[in-house]
Structures are given as C-alpha cells and as structure tokens.
PDB file of C-alpha atoms in Angstrom:
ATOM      1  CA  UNK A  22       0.000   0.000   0.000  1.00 43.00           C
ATOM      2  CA  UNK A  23       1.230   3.406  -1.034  1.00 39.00           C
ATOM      3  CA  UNK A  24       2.589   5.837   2.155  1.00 38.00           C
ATOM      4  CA  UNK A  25       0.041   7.355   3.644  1.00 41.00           C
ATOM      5  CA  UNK A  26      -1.293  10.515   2.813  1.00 40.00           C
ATOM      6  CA  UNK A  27       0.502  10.326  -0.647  1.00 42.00           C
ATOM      7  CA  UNK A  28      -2.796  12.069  -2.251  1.00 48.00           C
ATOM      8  CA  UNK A  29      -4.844  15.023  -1.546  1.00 49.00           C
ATOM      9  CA  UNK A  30      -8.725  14.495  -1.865  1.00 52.00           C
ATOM     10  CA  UNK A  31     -10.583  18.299  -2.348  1.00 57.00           C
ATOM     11  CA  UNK A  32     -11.061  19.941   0.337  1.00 68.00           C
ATOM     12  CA  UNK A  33      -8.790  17.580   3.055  1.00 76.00           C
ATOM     13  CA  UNK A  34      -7.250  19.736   5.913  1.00 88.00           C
ATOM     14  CA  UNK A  35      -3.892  20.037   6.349  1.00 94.00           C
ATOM     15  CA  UNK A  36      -0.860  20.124   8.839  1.00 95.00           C
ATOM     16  CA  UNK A  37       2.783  20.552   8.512  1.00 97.00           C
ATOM     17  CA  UNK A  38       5.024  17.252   9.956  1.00 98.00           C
ATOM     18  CA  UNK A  39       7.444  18.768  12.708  1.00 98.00           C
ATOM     19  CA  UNK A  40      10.022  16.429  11.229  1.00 98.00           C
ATOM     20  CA  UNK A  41       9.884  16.604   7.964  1.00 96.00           C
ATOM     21  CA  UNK A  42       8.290  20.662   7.269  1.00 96.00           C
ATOM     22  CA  UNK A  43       6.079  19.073   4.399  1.00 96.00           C
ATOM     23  CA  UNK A  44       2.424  19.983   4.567  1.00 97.00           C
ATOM     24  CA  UNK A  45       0.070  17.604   3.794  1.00 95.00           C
ATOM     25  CA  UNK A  46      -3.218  16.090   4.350  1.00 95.00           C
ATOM     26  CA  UNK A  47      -3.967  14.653   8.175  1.00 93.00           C
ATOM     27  CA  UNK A  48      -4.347  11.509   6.896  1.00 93.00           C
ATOM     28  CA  UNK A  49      -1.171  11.024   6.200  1.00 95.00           C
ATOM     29  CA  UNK A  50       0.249  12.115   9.841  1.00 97.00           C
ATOM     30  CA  UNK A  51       0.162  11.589  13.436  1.00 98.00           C
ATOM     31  CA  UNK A  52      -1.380  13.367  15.892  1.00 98.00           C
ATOM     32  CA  UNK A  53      -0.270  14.004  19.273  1.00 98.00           C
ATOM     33  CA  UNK A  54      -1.269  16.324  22.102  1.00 98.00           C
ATOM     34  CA  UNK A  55       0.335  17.519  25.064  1.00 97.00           C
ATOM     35  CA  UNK A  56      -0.830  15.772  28.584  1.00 94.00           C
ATOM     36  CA  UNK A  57      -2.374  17.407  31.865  1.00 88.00           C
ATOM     37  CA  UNK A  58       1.352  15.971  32.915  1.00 93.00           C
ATOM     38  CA  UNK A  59       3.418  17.901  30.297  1.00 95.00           C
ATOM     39  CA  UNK A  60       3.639  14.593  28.779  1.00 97.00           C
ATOM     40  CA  UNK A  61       3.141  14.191  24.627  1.00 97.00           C
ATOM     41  CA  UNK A  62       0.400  11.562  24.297  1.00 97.00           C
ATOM     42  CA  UNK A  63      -0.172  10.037  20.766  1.00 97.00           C
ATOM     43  CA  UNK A  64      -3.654  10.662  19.419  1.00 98.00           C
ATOM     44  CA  UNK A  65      -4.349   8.097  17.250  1.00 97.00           C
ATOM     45  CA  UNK A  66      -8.182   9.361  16.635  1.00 95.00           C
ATOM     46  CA  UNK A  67      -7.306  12.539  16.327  1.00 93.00           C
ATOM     47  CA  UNK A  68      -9.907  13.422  18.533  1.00 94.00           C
ATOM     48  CA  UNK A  69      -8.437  14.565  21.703  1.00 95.00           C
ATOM     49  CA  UNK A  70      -8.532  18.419  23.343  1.00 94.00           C
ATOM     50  CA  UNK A  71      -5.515  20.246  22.981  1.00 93.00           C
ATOM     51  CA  UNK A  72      -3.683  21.667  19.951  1.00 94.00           C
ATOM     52  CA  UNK A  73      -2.549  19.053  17.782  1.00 96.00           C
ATOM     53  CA  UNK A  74       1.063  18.506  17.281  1.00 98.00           C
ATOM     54  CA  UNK A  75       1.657  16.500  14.475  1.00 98.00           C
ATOM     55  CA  UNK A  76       4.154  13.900  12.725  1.00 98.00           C
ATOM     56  CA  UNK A  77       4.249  12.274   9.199  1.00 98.00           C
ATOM     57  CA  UNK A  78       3.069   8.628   9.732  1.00 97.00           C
ATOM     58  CA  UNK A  79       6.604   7.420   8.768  1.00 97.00           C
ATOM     59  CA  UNK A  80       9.509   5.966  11.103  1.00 97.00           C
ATOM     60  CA  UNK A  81      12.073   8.104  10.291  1.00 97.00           C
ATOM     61  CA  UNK A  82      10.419  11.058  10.714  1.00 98.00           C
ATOM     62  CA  UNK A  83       9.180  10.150  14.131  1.00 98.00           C
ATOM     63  CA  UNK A  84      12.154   8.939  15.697  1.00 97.00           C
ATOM     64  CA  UNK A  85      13.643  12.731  14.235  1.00 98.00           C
ATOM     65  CA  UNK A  86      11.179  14.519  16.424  1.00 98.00           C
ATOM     66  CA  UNK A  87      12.379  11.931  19.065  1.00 97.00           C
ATOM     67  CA  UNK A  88      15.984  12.539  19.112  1.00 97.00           C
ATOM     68  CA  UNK A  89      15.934  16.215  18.112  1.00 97.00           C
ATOM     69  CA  UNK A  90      13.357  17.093  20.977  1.00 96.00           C
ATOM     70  CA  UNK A  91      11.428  18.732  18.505  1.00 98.00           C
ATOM     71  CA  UNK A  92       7.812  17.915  20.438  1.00 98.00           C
ATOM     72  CA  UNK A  93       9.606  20.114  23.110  1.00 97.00           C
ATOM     73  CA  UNK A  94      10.338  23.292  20.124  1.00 96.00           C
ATOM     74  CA  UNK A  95       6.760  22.537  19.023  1.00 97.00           C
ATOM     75  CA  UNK A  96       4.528  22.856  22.415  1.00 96.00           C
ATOM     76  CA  UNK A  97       7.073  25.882  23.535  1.00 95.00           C
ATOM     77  CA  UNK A  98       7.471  24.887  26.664  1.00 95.00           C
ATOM     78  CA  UNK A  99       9.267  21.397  28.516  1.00 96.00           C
ATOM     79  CA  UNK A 100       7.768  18.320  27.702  1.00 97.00           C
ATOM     80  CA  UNK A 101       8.111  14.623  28.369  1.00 96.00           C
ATOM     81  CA  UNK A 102       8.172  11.908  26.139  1.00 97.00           C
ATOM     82  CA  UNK A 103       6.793   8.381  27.356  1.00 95.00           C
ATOM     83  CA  UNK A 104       9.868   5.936  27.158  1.00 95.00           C
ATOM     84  CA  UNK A 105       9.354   3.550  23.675  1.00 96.00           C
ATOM     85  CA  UNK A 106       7.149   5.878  22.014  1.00 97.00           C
ATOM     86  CA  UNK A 107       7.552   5.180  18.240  1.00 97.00           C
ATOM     87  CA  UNK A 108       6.964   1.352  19.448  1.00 96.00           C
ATOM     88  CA  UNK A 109       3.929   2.815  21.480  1.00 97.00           C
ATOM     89  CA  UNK A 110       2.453   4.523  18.473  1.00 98.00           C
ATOM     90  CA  UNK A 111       3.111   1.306  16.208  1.00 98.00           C
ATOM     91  CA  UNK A 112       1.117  -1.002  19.111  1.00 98.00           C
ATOM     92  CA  UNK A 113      -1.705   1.149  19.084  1.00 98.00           C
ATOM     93  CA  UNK A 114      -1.907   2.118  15.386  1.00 98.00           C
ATOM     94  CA  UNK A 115      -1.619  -2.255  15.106  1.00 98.00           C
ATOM     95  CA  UNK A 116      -4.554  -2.193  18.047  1.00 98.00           C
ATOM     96  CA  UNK A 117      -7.163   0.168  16.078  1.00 98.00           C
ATOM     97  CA  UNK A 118      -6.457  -1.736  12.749  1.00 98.00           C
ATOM     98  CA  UNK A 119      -7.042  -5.244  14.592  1.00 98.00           C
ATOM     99  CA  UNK A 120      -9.914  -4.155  15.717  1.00 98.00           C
ATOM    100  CA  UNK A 121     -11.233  -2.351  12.333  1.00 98.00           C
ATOM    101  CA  UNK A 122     -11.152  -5.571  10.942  1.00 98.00           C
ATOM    102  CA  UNK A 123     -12.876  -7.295  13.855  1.00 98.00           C
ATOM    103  CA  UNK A 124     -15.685  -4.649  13.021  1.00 98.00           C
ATOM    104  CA  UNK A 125     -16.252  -5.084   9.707  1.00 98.00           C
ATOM    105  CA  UNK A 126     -16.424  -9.198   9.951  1.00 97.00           C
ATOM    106  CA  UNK A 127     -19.154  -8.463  12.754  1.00 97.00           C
ATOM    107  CA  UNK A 128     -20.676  -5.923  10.023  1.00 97.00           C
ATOM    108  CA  UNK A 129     -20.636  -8.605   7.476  1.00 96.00           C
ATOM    109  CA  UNK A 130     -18.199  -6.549   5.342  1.00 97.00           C
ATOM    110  CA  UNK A 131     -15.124  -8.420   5.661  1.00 98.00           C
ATOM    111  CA  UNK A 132     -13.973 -12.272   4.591  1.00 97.00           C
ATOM    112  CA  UNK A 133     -11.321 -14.908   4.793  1.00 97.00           C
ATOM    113  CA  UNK A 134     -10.061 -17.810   3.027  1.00 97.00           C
ATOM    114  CA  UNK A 135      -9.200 -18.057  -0.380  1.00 97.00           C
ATOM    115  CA  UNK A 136     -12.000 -19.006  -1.754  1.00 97.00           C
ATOM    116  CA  UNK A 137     -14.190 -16.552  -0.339  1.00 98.00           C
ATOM    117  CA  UNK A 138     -12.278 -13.845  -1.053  1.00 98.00           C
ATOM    118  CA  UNK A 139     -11.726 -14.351  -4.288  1.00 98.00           C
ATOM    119  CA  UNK A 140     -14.986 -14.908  -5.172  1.00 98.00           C
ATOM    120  CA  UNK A 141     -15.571 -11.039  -3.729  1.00 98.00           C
ATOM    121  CA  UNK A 142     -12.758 -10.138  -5.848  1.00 97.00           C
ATOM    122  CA  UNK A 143     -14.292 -11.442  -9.045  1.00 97.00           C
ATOM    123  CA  UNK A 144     -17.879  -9.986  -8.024  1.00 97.00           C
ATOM    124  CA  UNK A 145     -16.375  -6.666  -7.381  1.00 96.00           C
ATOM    125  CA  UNK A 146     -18.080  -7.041  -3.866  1.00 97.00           C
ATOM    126  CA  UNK A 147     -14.072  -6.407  -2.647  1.00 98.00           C
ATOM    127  CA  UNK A 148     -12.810  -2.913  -1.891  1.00 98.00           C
ATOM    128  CA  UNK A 149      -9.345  -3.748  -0.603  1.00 98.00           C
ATOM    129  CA  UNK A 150      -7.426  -6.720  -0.665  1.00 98.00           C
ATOM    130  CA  UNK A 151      -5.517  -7.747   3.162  1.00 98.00           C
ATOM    131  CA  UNK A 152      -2.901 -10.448   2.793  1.00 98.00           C
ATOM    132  CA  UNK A 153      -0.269 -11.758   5.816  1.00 98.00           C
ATOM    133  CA  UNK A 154       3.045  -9.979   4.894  1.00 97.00           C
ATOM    134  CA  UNK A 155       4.648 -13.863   6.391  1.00 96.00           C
ATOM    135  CA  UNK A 156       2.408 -15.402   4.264  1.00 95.00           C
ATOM    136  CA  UNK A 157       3.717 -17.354   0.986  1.00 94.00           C
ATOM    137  CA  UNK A 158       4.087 -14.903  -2.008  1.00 95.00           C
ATOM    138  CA  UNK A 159       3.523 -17.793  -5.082  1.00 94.00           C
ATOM    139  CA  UNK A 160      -0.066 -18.299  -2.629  1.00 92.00           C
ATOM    140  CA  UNK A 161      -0.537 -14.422  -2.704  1.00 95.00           C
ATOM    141  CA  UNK A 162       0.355 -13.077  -5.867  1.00 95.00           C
ATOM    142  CA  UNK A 163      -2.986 -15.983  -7.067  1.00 96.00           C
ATOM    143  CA  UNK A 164      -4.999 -12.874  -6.431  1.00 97.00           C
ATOM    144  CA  UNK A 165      -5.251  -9.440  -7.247  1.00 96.00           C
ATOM    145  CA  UNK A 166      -6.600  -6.455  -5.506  1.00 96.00           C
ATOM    146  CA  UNK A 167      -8.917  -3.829  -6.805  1.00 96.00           C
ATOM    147  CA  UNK A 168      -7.068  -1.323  -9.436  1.00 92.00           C
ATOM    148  CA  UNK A 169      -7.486   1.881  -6.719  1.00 88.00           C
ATOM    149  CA  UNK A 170      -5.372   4.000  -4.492  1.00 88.00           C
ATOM    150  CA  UNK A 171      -5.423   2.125  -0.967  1.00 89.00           C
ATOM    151  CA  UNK A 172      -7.031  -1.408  -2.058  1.00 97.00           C
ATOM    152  CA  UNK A 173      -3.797  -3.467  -0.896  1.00 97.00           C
ATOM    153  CA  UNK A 174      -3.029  -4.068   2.634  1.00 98.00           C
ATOM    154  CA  UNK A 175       0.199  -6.315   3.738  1.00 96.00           C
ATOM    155  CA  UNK A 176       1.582  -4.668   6.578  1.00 97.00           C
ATOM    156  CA  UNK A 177       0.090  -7.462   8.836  1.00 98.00           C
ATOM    157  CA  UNK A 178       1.475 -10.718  10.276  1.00 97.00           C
ATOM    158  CA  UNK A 179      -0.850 -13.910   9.476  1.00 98.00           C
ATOM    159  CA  UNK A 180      -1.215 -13.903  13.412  1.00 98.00           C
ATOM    160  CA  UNK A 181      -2.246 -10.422  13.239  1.00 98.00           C
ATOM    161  CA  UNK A 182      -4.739 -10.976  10.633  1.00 98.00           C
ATOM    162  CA  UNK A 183      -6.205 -14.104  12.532  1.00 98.00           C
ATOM    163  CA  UNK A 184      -6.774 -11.921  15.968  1.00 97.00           C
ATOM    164  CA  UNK A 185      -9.397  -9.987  14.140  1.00 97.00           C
ATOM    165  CA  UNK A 186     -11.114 -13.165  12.787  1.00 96.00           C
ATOM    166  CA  UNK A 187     -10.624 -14.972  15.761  1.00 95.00           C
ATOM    167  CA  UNK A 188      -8.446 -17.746  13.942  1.00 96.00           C
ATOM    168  CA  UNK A 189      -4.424 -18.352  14.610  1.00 96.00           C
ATOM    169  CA  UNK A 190      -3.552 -17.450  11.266  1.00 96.00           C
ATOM    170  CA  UNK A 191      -4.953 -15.683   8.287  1.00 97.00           C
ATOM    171  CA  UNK A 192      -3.222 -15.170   4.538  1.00 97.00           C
ATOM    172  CA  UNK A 193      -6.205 -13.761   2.861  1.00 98.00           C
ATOM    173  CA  UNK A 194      -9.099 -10.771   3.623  1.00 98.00           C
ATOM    174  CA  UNK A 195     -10.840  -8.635   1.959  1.00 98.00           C
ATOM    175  CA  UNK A 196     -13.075  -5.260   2.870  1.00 98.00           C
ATOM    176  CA  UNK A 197     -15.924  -4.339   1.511  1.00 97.00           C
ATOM    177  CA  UNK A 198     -16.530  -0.628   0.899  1.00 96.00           C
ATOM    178  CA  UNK A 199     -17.847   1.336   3.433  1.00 93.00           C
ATOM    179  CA  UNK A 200     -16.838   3.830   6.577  1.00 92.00           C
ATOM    180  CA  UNK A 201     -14.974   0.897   8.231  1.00 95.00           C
ATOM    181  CA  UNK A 202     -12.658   0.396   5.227  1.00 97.00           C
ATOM    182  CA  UNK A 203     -11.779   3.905   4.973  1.00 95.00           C
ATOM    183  CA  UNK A 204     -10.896   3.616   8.571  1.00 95.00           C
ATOM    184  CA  UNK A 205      -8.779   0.732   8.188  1.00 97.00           C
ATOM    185  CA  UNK A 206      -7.031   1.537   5.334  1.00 97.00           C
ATOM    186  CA  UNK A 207      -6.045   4.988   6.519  1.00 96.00           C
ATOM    187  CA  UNK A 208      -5.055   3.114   9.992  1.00 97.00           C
ATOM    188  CA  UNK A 209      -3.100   0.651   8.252  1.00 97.00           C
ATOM    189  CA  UNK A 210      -1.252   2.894   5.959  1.00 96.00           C
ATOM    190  CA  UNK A 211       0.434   4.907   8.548  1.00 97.00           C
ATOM    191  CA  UNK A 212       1.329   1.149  10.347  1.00 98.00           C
ATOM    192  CA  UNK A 213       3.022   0.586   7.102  1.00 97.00           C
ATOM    193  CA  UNK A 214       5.002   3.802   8.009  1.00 96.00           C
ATOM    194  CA  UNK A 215       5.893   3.508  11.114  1.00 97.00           C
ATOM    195  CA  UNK A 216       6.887  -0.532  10.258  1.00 94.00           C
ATOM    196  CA  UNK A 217       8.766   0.611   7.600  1.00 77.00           C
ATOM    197  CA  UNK A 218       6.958  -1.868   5.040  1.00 48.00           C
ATOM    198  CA  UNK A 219       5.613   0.172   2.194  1.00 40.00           C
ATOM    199  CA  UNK A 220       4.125  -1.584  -0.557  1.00 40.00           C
ATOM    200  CA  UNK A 221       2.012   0.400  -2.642  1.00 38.00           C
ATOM    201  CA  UNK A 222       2.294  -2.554  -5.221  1.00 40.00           C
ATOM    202  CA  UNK A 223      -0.053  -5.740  -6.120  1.00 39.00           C
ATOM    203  CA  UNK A 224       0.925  -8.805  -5.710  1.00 40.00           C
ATOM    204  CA  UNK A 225       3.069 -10.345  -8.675  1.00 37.00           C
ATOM    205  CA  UNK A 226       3.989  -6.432  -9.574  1.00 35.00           C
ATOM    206  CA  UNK A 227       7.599  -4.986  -9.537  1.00 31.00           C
TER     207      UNK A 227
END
C-alpha cells in the first residue's frame, strides 16, 4: 500500500510534519497532544482536546522529532516523552487496525479464506485486498486487488490478521466498501510507516 497521505482528496485539511516541514493532508500524519502531565500523548483518533502537534506517519520522521526534541520546540514549553514511544504509536496504530477488521467481519463486510475472497474479488463485492506480509508470495500473488489508491493491505502478520477473525492465522481478507474500510485503510497505511513496510504494489507487480 502506497505511504500514507501520498494524495490530496478536495477539500482535506492540512498540517505541517514537525520532522519533515512538508504539509500535507492529516491523513497522512500523526497526531499528538500535550498531557495534563506535560507529557506528549499520541492521538491516534485525532480526537483529543488540545492543539494538535503532528508527525508524518513514517519511522524516520518520528524517531527525528524523538531525538531532536522537537515535540519540546513545538509545544514551547518542557515536555516529556513516554519511554518507547515510536513502538507505542506502532502497538496502538496495530490495536485500532485489529480491531477495524474485527468490526467489519461483525458488520458482514469483511472475509477470509481463499475461496471466499476471491470470489468477492471477481464480483467486485471487494474494496481492498488484506494479505499476511509472512504469508507465501507464489499463494498471494494468485490474487489481485482492486485497481485503486489504498485497495492493498500487507503490513500485517498472518497472526495479526487471525486476531481480528478470531483464527491463529490468516493469509487472505478482503473489505468491503464502506466507513470501516476507509478507517482501516487509513489506519493501516500509517502502520506501514511507522513498520517501515511500504508496498504500494499488487501482488506479482515490480
């Protein structure tokens, strides 16, 4: 799946990465707020009081605002970071994905298996396409996401998959469209930043 935030839809607000200086749409960042504690508390809903302070959903650029204290330069006054907190961000961005996907197979708008998914893919009843990054790419590159921005997910273990499906190991998902899929797309994308695995391609590409 492509990095997030990689395209503007009309009308998306904006906010310029502390790390990097690039403007671009929230989507494609972090948000994080400052604490009743002076602590810097990630904001993975964006949704929190506070001014936002925020940080391109990639690695490097988050471990940059680590090291260079720029948090600190960006609230203007002494703050504290919580120890681990790119691995912090990465667990929770993994915990609202997991559970993204555990909401959409209550909804009835996500599968697994092989078979059922590709017989979504050939209806067109598929939006995006999940596979298990440790899952076998001869087995994966059998099927082939939508042809749209954001229909490829891999940024998951097979064990990661399965939590949301309540199995020990899933290859192959697929989303229907819908609010949840936006949600878990944008979710996973900026996982795939902070894990450093950006795809972007389908399977059998590149």
């Amino acid at each position: 799946m492509g990095r997030a935030g990689a395209r503007k839809p009309d009308g998306e607000p904006e906010r310029r990465c502390i790390a990097t200086g690039e403007v671009q749409p929230k989507a494609g960042l972090i948000r994080f707020v400052v604490g009743p504690d002076d602590q810097i508390v990630p904001d993975l809903a964006a949704k929190l009081p506070g001014r936002g302070i925020w940080v391109a959903a990639d690695r490097d650029a988050l471990e940059l605002a680590v090291r260079k204290r720029l948090f600190a330069r960006a609230a203007k006054r002494q703050v504290t970071l919580p120890e681990g907190l790119v691995d912090l961000v990465e667990a929770g961005l993994l915990r609202r994905v997991v559970e993204g996907l555990s909401l959409a197979r209550k909804a009835g708008q996500a599968v697994v298996g092989y078979e059922k998914v590709k017989g979504w893919l050939d209806s067109g009843q598929a939006a995006v396409l999940v596979q298990a990054s440790d899952g076998s790419e001869r087995g994966k590159t059998k099927l082939r996401p939508p042809q749209r921005e954001g229909a490829y997910i891999d940024c998951l273990t097979a064990g990661e998959i399965g939590l949301a499906f309540g199995r020990e190991h899933v290859i192959h998902g697929a989303l229907a469209a819908g609010g949840l899929m936006e949600r878990v797309v944008e979710d996973a994308a900026k996982l795939s930043g902070i894990r450093k695995k950006i795809g972007g391609e389908a399977p059998g590409k590149g």
